[in-house]
PDB file of C-alpha atoms in Angstrom:
ATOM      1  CA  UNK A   1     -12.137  -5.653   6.405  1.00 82.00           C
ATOM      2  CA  UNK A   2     -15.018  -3.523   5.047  1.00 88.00           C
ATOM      3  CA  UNK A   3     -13.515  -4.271   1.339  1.00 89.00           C
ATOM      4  CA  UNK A   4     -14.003  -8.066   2.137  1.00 93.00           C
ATOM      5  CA  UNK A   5     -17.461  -7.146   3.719  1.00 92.00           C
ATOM      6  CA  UNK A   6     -18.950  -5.422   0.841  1.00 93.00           C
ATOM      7  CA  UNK A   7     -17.508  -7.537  -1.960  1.00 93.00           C
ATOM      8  CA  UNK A   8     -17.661 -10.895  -1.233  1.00 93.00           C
ATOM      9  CA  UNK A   9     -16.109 -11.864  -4.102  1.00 93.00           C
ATOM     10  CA  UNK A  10     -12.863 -10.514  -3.250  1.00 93.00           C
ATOM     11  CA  UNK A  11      -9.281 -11.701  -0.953  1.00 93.00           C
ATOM     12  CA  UNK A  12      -6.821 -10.473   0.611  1.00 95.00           C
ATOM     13  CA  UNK A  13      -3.360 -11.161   1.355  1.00 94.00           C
ATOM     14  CA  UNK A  14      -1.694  -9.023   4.206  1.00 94.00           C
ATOM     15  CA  UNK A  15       1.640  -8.922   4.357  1.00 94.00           C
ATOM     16  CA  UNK A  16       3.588  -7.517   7.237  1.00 94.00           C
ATOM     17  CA  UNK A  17       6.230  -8.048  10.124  1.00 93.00           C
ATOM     18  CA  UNK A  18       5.721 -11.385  12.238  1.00 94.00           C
ATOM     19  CA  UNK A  19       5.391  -9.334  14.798  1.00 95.00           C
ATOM     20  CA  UNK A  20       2.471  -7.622  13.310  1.00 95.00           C
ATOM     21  CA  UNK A  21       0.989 -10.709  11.916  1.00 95.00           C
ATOM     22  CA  UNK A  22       0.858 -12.870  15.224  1.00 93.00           C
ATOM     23  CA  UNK A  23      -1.499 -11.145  17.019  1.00 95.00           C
ATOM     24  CA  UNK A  24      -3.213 -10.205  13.756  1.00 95.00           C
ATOM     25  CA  UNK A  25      -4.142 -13.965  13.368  1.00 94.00           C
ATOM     26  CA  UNK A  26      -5.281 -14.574  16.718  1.00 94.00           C
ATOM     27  CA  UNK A  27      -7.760 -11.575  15.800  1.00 94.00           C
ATOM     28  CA  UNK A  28      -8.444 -13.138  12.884  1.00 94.00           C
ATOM     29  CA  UNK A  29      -9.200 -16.427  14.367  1.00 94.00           C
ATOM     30  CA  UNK A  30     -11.641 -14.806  16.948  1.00 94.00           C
ATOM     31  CA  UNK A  31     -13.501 -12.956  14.268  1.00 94.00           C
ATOM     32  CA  UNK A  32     -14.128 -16.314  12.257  1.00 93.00           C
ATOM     33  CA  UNK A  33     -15.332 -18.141  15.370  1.00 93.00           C
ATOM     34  CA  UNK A  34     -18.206 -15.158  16.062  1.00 94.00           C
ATOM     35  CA  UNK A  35     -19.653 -15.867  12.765  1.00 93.00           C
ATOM     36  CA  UNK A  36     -17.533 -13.345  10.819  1.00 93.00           C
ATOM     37  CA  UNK A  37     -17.450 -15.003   7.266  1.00 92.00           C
ATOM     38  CA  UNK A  38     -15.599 -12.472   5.647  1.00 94.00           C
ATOM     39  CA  UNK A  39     -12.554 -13.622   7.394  1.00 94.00           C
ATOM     40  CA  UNK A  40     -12.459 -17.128   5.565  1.00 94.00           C
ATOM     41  CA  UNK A  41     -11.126 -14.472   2.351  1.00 95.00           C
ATOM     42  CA  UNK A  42      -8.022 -12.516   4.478  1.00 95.00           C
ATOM     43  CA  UNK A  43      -4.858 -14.305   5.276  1.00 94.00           C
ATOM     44  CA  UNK A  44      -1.679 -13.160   6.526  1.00 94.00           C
ATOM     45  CA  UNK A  45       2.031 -13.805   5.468  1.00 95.00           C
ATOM     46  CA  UNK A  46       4.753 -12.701   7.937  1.00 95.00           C
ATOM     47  CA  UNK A  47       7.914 -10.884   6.314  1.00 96.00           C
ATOM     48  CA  UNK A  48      10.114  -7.543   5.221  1.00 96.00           C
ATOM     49  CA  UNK A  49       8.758  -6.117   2.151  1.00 95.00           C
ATOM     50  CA  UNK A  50      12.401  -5.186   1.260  1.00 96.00           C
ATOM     51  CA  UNK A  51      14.167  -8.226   2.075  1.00 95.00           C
ATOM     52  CA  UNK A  52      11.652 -11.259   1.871  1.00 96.00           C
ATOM     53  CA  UNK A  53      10.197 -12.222  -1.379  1.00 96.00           C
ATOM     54  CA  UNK A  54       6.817 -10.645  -2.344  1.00 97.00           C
ATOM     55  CA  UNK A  55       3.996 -12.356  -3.643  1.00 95.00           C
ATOM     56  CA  UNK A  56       3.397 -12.794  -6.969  1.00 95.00           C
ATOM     57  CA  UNK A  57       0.397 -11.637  -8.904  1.00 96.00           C
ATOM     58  CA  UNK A  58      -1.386 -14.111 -10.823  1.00 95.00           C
ATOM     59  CA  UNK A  59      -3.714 -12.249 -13.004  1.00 95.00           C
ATOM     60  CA  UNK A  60      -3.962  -8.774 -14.063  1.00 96.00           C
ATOM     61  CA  UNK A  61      -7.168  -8.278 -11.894  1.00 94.00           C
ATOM     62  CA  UNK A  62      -5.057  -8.592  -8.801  1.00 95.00           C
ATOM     63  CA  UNK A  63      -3.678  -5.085  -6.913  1.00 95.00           C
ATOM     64  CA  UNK A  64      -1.367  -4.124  -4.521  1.00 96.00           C
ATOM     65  CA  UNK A  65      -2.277  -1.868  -2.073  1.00 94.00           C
ATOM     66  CA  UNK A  66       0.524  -0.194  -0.116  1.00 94.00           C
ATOM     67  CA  UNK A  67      -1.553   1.932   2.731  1.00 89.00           C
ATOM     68  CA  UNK A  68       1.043   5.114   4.304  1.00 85.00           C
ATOM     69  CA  UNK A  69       3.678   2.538   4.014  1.00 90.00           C
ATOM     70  CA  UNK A  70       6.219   4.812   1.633  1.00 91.00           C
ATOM     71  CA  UNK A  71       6.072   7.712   3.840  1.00 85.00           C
ATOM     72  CA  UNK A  72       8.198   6.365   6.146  1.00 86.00           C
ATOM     73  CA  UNK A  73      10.561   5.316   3.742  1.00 92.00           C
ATOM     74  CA  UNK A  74      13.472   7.081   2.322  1.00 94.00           C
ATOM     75  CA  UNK A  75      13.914   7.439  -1.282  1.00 94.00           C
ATOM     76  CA  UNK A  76      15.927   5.056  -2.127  1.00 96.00           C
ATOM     77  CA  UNK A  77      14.049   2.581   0.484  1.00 97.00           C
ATOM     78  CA  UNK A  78      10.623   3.902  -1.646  1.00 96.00           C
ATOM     79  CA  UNK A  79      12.171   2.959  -4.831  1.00 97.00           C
ATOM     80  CA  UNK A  80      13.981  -0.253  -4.162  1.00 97.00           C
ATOM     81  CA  UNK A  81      10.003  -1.398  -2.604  1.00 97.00           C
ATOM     82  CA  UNK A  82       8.575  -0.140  -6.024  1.00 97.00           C
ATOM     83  CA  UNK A  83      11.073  -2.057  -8.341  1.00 98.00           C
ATOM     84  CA  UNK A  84      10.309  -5.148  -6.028  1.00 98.00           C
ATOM     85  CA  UNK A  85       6.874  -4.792  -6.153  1.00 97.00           C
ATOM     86  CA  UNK A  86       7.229  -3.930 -10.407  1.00 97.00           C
ATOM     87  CA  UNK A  87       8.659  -7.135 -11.004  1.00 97.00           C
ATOM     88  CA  UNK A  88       6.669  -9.399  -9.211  1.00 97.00           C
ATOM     89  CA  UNK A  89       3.186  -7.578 -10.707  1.00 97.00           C
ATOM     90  CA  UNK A  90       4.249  -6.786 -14.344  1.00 97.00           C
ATOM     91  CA  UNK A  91       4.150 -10.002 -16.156  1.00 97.00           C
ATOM     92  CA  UNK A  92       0.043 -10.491 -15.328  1.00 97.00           C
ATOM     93  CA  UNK A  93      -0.210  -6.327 -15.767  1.00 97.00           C
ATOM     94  CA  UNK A  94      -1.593  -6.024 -12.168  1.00 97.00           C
ATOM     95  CA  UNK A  95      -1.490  -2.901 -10.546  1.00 97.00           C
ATOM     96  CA  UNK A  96      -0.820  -1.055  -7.306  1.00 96.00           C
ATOM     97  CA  UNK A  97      -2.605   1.321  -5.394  1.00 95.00           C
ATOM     98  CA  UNK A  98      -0.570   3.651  -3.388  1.00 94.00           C
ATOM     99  CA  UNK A  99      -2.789   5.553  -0.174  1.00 90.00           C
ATOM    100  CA  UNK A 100      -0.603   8.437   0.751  1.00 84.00           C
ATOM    101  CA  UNK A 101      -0.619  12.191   1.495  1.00 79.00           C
ATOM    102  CA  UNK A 102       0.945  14.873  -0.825  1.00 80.00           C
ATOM    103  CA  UNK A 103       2.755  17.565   0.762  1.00 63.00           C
ATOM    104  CA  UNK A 104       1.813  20.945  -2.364  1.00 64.00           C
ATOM    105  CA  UNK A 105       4.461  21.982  -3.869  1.00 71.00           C
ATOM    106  CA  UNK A 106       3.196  25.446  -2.400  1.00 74.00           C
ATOM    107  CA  UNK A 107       1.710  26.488   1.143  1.00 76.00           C
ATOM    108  CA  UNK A 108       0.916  23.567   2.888  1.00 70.00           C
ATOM    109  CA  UNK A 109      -1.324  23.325   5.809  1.00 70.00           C
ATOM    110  CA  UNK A 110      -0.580  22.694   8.997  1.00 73.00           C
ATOM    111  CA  UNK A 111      -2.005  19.273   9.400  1.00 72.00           C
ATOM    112  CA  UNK A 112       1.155  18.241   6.594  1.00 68.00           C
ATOM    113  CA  UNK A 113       3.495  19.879   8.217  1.00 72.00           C
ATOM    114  CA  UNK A 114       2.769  18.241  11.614  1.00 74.00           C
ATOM    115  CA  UNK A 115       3.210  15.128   9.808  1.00 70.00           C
ATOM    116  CA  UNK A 116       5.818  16.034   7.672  1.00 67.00           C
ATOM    117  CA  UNK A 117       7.651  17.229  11.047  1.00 75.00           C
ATOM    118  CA  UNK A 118       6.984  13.586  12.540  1.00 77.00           C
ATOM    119  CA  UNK A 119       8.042  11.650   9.840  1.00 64.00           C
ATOM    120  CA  UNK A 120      11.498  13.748  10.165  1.00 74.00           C
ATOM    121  CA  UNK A 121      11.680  12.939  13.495  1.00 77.00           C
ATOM    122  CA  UNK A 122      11.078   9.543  13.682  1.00 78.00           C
ATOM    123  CA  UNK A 123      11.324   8.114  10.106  1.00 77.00           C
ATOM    124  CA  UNK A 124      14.045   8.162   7.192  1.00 76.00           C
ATOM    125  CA  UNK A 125      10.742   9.164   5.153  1.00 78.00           C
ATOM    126  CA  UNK A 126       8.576  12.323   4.391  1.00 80.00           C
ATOM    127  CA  UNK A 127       5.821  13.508   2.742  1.00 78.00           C
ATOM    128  CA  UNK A 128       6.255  13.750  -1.050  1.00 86.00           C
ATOM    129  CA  UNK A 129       5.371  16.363  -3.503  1.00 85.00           C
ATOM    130  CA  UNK A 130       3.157  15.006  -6.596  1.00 87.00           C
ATOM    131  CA  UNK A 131       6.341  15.797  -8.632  1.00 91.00           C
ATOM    132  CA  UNK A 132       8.597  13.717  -6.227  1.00 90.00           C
ATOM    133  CA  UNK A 133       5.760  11.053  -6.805  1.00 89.00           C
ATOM    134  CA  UNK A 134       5.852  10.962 -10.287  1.00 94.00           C
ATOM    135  CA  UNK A 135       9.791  10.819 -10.386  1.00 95.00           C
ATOM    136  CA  UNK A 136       9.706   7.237  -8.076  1.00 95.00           C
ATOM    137  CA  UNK A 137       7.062   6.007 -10.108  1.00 95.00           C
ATOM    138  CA  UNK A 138       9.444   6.756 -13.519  1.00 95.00           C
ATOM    139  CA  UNK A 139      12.166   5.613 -11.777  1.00 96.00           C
ATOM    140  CA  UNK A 140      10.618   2.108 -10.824  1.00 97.00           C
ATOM    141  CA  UNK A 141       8.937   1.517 -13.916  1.00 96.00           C
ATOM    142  CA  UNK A 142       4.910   2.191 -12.696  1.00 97.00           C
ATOM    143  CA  UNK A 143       2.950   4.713 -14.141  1.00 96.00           C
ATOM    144  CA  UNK A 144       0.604   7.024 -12.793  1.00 95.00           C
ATOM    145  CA  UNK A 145      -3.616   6.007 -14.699  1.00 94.00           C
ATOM    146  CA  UNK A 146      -5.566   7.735 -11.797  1.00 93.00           C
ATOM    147  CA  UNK A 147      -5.993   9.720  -8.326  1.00 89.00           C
ATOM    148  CA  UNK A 148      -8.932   9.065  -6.020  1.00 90.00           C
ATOM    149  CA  UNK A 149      -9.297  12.080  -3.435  1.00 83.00           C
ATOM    150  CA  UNK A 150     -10.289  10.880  -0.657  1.00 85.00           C
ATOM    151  CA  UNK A 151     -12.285  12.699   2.334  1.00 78.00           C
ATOM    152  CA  UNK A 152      -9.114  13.202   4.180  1.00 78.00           C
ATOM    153  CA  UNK A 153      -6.173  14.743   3.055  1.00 72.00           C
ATOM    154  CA  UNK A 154      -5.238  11.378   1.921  1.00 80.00           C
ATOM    155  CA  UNK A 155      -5.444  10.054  -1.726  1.00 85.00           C
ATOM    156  CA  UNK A 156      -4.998   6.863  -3.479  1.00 89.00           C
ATOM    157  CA  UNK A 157      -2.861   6.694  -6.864  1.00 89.00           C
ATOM    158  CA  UNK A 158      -3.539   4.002  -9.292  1.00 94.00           C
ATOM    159  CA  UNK A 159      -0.474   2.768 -11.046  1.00 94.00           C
ATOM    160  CA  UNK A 160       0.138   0.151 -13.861  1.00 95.00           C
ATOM    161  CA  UNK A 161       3.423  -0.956 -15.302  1.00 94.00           C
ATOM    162  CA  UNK A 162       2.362  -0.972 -19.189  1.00 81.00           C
TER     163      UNK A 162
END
């Protein structure tokens, strides 16, 4: 929502579970009828990133954004969403921005490991080393142009397929 706010020139497409996107609309709907023009720009398409087809870029300016969705993936989950998302985004060259957290590869905090612990518990996922990272990304064919740090322990990772 604040992306739509401050750029007006930009839209979204969120794709998620229907039952996610149900009640997502009806939000949606509200905000629209208090006056809430960015809302006119976001629209929602029920389905399983895995199983349902993904939309297709149509110009390289276009980007996927995949926000601590891979976390609770396995690896083999991770990589079969990558290759999907690959194929549909190579032949305009758009890319994909990844929001995730890192666990180091050395000594990590206790915040990480908390996570880490409840990803293990209730996921097939985990937190990923940057090396783990960069393996997936070989593996599915997207390359690694750029890391944003964010003011969390979060960080976004730019990828392209050329």
């Amino acid at each position: 929502a604040t992306l739509l706010r401050q750029h007006r020139h930009l839209r979204a497409l969120v794709m998620d579970r229907a039952a996610v996107v149900e009640p997502a609309r009806a939000q949606l709907a509200e905000r629209l009828s208090q006056g809430e023009a960015w809302c006119e720009r976001l629209s929602y398409q029920a389905g399983d990133l895995l199983g349902d087809e993904l939309p297709a870029a149509r110009n390289p300016r276009e980007v996927y954004l995949l926000c601590a969705v891979l976390h609770g993936m396995s690896d083999a989950d991770a990589l079969r969403l990558l290759q999907r998302i690959a194929a549909v985004a190579r032949p305009v060259g758009a890319r994909l921005v990844l929001m995730e957290t890192d666990m180091p590869a050395q000594q990590a905090d206790a915040a990480r490991c908390g996570i880490d612990l409840q990803l293990l518990m209730g996921t097939p996922g985990r937190l990923r080393t940057a090396s783990e990272w960069q393996a997936l990304f070989a593996r599915s064919g997207w390359r690694l142009q750029e890391t944003v740090g964010l003011a969390t322990f979060a960080q976004m990772q730019v990828l392209s397929t050329d």
